[in-house]
Every structure is written in C-alpha cells, then in structure tokens.
Short mmCIF file of C-alpha atoms in Angstrom, two decimals:
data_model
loop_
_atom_site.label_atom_id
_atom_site.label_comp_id
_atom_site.label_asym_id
_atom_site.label_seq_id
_atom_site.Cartn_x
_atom_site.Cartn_y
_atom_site.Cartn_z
CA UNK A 1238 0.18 -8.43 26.70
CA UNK A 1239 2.16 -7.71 23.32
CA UNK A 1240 5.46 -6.82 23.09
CA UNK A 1241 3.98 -3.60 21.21
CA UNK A 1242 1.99 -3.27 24.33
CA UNK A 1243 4.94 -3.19 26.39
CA UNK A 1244 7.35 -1.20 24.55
CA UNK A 1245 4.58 1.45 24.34
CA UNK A 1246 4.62 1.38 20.35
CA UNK A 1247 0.75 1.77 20.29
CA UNK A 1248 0.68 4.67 22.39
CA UNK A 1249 3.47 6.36 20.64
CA UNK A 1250 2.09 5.67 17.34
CA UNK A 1251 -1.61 6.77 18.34
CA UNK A 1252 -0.67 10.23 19.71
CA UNK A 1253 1.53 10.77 16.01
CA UNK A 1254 -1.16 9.88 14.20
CA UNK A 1255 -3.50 11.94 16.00
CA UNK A 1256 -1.30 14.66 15.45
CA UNK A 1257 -1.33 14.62 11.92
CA UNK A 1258 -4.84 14.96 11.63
CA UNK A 1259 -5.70 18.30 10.24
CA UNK A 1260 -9.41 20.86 11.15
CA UNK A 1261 -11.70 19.45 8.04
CA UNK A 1262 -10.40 15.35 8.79
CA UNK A 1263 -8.11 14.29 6.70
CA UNK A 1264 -4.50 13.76 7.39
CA UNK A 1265 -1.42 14.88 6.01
CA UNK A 1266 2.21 13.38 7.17
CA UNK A 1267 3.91 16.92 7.32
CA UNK A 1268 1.15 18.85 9.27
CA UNK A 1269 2.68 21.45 11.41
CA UNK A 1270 1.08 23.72 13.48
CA UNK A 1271 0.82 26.41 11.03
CA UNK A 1272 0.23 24.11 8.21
CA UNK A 1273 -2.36 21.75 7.22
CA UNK A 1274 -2.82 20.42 4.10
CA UNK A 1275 -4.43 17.24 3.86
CA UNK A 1276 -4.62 14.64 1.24
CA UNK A 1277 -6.44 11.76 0.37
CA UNK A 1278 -3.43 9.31 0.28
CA UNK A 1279 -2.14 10.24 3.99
CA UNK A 1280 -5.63 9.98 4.80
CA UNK A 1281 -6.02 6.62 3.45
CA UNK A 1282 -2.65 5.27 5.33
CA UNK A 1283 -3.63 7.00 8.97
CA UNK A 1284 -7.47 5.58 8.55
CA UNK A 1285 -5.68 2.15 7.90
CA UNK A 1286 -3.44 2.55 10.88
CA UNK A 1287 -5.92 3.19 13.78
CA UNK A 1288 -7.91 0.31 11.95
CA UNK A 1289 -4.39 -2.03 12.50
CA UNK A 1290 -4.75 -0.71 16.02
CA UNK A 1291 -8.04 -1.62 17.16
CA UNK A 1292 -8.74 2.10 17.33
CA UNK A 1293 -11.73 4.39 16.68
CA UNK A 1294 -11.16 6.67 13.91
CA UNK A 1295 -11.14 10.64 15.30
CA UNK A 1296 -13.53 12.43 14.17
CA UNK A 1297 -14.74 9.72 11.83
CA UNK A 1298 -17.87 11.88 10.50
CA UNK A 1299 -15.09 14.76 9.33
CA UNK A 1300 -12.82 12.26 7.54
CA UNK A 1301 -16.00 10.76 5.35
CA UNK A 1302 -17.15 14.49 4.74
CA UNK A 1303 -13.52 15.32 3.81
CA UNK A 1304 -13.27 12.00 1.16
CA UNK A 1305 -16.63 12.47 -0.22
CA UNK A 1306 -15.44 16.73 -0.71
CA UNK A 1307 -12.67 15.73 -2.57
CA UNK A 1308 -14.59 13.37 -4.92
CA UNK A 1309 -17.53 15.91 -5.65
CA UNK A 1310 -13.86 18.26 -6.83
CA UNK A 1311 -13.18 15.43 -8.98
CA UNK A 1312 -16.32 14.77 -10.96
CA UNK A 1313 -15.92 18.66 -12.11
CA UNK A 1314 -12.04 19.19 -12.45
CA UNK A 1315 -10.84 15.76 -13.42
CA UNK A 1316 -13.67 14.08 -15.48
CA UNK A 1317 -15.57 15.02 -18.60
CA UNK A 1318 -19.39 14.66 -17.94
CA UNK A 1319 -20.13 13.00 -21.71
CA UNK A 1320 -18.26 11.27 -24.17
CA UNK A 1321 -14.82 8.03 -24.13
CA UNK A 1322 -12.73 9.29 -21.44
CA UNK A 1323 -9.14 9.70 -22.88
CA UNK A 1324 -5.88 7.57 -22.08
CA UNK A 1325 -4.99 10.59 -20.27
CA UNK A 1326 -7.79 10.39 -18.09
CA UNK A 1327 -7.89 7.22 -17.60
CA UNK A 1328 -4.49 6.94 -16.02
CA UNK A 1329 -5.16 10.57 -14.06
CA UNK A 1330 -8.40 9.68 -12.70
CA UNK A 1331 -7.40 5.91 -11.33
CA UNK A 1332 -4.27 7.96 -9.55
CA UNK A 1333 -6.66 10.34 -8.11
CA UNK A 1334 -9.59 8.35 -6.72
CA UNK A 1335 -7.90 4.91 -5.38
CA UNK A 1336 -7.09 6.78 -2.06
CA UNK A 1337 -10.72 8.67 -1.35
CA UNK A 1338 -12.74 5.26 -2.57
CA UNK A 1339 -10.39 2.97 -1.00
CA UNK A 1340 -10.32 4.79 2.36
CA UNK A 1341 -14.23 4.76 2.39
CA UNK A 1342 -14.28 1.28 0.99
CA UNK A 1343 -12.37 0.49 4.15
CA UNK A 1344 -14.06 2.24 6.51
CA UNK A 1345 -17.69 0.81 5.22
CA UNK A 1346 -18.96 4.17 3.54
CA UNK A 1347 -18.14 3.40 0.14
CA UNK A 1348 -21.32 4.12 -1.67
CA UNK A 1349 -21.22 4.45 -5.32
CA UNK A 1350 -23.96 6.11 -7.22
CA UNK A 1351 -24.96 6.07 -10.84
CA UNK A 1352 -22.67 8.36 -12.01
CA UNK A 1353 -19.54 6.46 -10.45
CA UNK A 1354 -20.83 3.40 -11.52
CA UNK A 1355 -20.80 4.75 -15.11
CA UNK A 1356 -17.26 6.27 -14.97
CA UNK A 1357 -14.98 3.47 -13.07
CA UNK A 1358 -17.43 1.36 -15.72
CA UNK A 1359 -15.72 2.92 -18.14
CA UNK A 1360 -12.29 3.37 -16.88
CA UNK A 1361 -10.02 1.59 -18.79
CA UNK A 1362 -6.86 -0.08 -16.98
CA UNK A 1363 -4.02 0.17 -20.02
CA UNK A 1364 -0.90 -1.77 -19.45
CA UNK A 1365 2.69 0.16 -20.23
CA UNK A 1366 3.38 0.20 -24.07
CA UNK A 1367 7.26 -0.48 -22.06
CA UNK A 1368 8.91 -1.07 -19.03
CA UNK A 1369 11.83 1.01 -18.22
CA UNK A 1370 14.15 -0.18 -15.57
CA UNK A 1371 13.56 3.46 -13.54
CA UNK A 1372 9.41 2.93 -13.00
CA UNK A 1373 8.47 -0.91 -13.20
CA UNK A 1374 8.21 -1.23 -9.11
CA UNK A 1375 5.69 1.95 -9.76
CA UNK A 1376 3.87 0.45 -12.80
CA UNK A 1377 3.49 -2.23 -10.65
CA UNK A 1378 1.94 -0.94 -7.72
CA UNK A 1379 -0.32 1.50 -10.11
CA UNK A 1380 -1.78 -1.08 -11.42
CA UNK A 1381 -2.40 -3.10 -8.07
CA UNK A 1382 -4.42 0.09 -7.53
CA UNK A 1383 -6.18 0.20 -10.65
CA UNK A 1384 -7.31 -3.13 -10.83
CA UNK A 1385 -8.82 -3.07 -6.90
CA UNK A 1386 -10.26 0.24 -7.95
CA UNK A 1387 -12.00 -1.50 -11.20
CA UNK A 1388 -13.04 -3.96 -9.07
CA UNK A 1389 -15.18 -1.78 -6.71
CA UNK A 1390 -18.07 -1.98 -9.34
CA UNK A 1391 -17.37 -5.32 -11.20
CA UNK A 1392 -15.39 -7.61 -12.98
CA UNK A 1393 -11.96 -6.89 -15.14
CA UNK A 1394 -12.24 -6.46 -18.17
CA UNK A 1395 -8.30 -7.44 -19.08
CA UNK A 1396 -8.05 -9.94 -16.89
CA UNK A 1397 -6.11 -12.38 -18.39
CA UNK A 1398 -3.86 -9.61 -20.70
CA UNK A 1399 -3.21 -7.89 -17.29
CA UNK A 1400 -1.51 -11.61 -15.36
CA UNK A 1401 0.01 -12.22 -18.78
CA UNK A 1402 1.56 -8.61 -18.73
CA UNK A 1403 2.91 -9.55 -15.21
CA UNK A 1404 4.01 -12.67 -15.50
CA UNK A 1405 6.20 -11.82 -18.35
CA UNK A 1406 8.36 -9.44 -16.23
CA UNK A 1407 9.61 -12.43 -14.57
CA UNK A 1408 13.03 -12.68 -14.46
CA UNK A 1409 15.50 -15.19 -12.71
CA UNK A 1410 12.43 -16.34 -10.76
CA UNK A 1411 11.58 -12.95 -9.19
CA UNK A 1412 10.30 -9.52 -10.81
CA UNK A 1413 11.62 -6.21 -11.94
CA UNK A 1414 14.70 -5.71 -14.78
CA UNK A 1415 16.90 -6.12 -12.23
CA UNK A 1416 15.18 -8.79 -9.82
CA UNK A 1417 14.47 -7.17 -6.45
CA UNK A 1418 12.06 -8.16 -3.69
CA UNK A 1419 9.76 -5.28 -4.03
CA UNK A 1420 9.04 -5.25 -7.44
CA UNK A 1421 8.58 -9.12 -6.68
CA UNK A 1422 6.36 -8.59 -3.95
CA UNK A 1423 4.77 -5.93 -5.80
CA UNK A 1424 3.95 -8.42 -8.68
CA UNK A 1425 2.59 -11.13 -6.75
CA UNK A 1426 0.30 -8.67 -4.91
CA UNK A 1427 -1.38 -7.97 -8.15
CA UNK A 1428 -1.10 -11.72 -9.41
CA UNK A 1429 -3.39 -12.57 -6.14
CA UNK A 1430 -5.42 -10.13 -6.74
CA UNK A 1431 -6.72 -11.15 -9.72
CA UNK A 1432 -6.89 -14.39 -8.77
CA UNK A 1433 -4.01 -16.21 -9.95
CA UNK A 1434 -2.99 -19.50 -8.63
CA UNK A 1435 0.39 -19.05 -6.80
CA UNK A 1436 1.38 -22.18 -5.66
CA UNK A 1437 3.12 -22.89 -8.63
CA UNK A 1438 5.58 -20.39 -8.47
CA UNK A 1439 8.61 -22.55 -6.82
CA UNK A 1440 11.39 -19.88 -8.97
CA UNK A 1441 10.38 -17.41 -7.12
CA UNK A 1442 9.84 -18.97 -3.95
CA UNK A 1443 13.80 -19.66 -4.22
CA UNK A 1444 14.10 -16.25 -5.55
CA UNK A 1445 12.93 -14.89 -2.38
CA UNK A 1446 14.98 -17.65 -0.38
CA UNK A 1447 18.13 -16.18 -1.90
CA UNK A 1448 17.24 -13.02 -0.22
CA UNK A 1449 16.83 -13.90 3.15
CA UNK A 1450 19.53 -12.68 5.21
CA UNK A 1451 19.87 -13.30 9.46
CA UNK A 1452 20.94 -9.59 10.41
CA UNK A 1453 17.58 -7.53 8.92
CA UNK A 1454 15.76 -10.13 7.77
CA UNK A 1455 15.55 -9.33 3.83
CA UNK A 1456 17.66 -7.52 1.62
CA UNK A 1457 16.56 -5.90 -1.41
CA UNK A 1458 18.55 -7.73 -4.34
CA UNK A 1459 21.04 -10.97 -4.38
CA UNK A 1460 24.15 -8.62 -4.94
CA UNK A 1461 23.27 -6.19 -2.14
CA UNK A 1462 23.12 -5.79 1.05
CA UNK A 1463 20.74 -2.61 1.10
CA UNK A 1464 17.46 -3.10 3.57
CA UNK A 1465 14.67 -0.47 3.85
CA UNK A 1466 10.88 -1.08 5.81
CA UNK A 1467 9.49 -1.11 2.24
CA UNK A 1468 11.78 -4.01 1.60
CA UNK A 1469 11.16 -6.14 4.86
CA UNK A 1470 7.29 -5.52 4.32
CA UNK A 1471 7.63 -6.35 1.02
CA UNK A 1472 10.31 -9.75 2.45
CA UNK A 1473 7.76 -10.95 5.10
CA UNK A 1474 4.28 -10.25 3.24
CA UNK A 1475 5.57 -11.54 -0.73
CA UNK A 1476 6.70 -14.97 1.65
CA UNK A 1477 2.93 -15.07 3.21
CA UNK A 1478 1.49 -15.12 -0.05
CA UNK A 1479 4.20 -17.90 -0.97
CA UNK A 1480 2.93 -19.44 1.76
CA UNK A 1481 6.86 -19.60 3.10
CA UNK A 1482 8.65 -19.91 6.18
CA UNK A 1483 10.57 -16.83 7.33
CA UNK A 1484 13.48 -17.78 9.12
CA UNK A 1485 15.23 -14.59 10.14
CA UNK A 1486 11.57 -13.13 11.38
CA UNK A 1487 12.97 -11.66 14.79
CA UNK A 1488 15.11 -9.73 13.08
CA UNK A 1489 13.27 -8.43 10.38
CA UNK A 1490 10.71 -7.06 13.30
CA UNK A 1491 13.82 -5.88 15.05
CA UNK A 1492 14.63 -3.91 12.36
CA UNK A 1493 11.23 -2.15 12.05
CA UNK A 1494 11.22 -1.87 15.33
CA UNK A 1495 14.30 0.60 15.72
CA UNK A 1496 12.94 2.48 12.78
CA UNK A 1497 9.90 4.47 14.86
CA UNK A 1498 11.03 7.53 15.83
CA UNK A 1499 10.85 9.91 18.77
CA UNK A 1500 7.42 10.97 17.75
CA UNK A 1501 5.96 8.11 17.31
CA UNK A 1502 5.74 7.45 13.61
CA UNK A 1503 8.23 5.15 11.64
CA UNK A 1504 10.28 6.11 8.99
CA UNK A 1505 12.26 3.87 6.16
CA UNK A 1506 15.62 3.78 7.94
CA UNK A 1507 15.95 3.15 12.02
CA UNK A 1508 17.32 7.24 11.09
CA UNK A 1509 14.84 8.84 8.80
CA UNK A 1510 12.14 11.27 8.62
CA UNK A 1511 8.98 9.51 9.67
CA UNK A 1512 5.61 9.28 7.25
CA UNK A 1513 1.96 7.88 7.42
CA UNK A 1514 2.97 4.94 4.72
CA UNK A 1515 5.78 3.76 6.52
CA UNK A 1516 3.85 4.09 9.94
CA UNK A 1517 1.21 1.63 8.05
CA UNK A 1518 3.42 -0.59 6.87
CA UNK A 1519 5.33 -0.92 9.88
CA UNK A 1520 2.15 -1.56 11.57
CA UNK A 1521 1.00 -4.25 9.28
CA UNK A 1522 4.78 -5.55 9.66
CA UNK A 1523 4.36 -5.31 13.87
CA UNK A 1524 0.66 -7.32 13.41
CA UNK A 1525 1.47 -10.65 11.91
CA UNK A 1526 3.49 -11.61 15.05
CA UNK A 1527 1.41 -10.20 17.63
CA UNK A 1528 -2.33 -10.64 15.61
CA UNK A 1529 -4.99 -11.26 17.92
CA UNK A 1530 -3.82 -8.65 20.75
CA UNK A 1531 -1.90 -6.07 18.74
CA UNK A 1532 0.20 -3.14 19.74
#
C-alpha cells in the first residue's frame, strides 16, 4: 500500500475533485454551490487527475458533450469560415482549443473532422518578435501548447526555427533572462517535444544541480531561496528528462505533501488557496515515487 494510500491523499483529493465538477461536466476550480462556471482548462487538469488516480471519470459522457459544446462555439465565434486566418487568430485560437482537444485527446475521443483538419492545418505557430523578462516562462509554455496542438493533425511546419528559437534563450546553462528552473523546465519540455536530442545538454544539467537544495528539494533561482509546487514539479520532472539523479527527493515530496489542503486539493504554498493545476501537478509530483500503485 502507498504512502498516498495511507495518508488518505487519494480519497481527499477524489471527493475535491468531485466537487468541482459542475451540472453540464466540466469543471471549474472555484465552483461553489451557487456558482458554476466551467471551463475547458479546469476541465482538462481534473480529467488528468482522476486519470493519475486510476479513477473513472464522473459522468464521462457529460464532460465529452461539454468539450465538443465548446468547440462547435468556437468554429462560429473564434474562426473565420474562408480565407488566411490572421496573426491574431492564430495566437487566439491555439489559446482557446489546446484545453477542449487535449482533454479529449486524452481521454480517447479526440476525433477531428475535415473542417479541423483544415484549420489546425493552417494554424500557424509564430515565435515572439521579443522576449521580455515579465512573459518568457509564458511564451514558453504557449508554445509547448501550440506545438502538441499542431501536432494533433501532422507534422511542424517550423520545426527547426522553433528549437533554434529555444535554444537561444539559453543562458548560464539554464533558460529564462534571469535563469530559473521553470522557465528551464519549461524549455526543455518543448525541446523534447519536438524531438530534440537532450543528452547533450551537460550546462544545464549543472544548471539544475546548482539548484538543488536538501530542505524543499528545488529552489527557483541560484540567488534565492523561494520554492513553490510549480517549481518542485518543474525541479523533479526538468531532472527526469535530464535523465538526473534527485538527491533531496524526500523532501521535495514532503513539501508537496504539506501543500494539500483541508479539502482535499493542493495549492502552491503548504498555505494557499487550492486549484485543479496545482492538484495535477501535485499528483504527477506524488506518482513518480509511488508509480505502479498510486495514491
């Protein structure tokens, strides 16, 4: 039995999750009992949780009606029927349907018909003109999502431009204009992704050596001594990738650990306001040491 299993983590985190669930299916993180308004990226993170969990999706046919709703909305209110889509819609429609496809990608009801065919076809993913020091962990991430949304009906395009565009935000050995580990785990997510060869990358493997610390695990920059969930998800799963040892590991799952809340859910800080992503991630955190049987 897991440690999960005996600290009750899975329960907790099955009946908050459960709770969050709104009338039509989908899920949203602040649902109250006079309140519901769900949205495809809480959606996307509680389908991914019960999935970490081993657990059935609730009412599994109202989630898929739900996603596919929300992407009949989008074919009328988001995307012209004829003609180049714009930059603008470019960018707006890869924000807009990562989460619905995504979620249905992961859930095995991902079924994309001509005319979605012809517009993620079409889609293009444009790289930042310039990174500011305020949005290149977001850029980042963005265009993690873009490029595993492209991919859901082919090959990219920009392949090459797009690891060149990454690889020049290097810096010190790890990523960002201040080096920090989740704009460095951020970057190697998308370097993998598009199938990069990583195990060349020694700089940053020091980088994120540097940043190992034995009372949370990881800490967010070399100066600092700042810690978050983001940042020990982003600590454990950038040194996975690396293919690294994690020496403080106990107490980086400590940490997550004491950040689920009364509720159930897990928030950033072990005193926070809890949320569907961080319950995810904390999840995904919780799995790699107790895999086969978890929570």
């Amino acid at each position: 039995m897991s440690n999960l299993r005996t600290n009750n983590i899975a329960e907790r985190t099955i009946q908050y999750l459960s709770d969050k669930q709104c009338a039509n299916g989908g899920f949203c993180a602040y649902k109250m009992e006079y309140l519901e308004e769900p949205n495809p990226r809480d959606t996307f993170f509680a389908v991914a949780s019960f999935q970490l969990l081993g657990e059935a999706i609730p009412n599994r046919d109202r989630v898929e009606a739900y996603l596919h709703q929300i992407l009949t909305e989008l074919k009328t209110c988001l995307l012209p029927p004829t003609g180049t889509l714009s930059k603008i819609h470019s960018a707006s429609a890869f924000n807009y349907l990562y989460f619905p496809f995504y979620t249905l990608y992961r859930m095995g009801s991902l079924h994309l018909d001509e005319f979605w065919q012809e517009v993620l076809s079409r889609l293009e993913i444009l790289l930042p003109e310039q990174m500011y020091p305020n949005e290149s962990g977001a850029s980042q991430q963005w265009l993690l999502r873009k490029v595993r949304t492209k991919k859901l009906c082919g090959a990219i395009p920009n392949h090459q431009q797009i690891i060149d565009f990454v690889l020049n935000l290097k810096n010190e050995g790890g990523f960002g204009i201040k080096p920090n580990l989740i704009d460095t785990y951020w970057s190697i997510s998308l370097l993998e992704e598009l199938d990069y060869d990583l195990s060349h990358m020694d700089d940053t493997r020091q980088f994120i050596q540097r940043l190992q610390v034995p009372q949370t695990g990881f800490t967010l920059t070399e100066e600092g001594i700042a810690t978050s969930l983001e940042v020990i998800y982003a600590g454990i799963f950038a040194s996975l990738m690396l293919q690294m040892e994690i020496p403080y590991f106990d107490a980086a799952l400590q940490f997550v650990r004491m950040c689920q809340m009364e509720r159930g859910g897990f928030a950033r800080m072990p005193v926070g306001l809890p949320d569907l992503e961080c319950t995810y991630r904390a999840l995904k955190v919780l799995k790699t040491r107790t895999d086969s049987d978890l929570i």
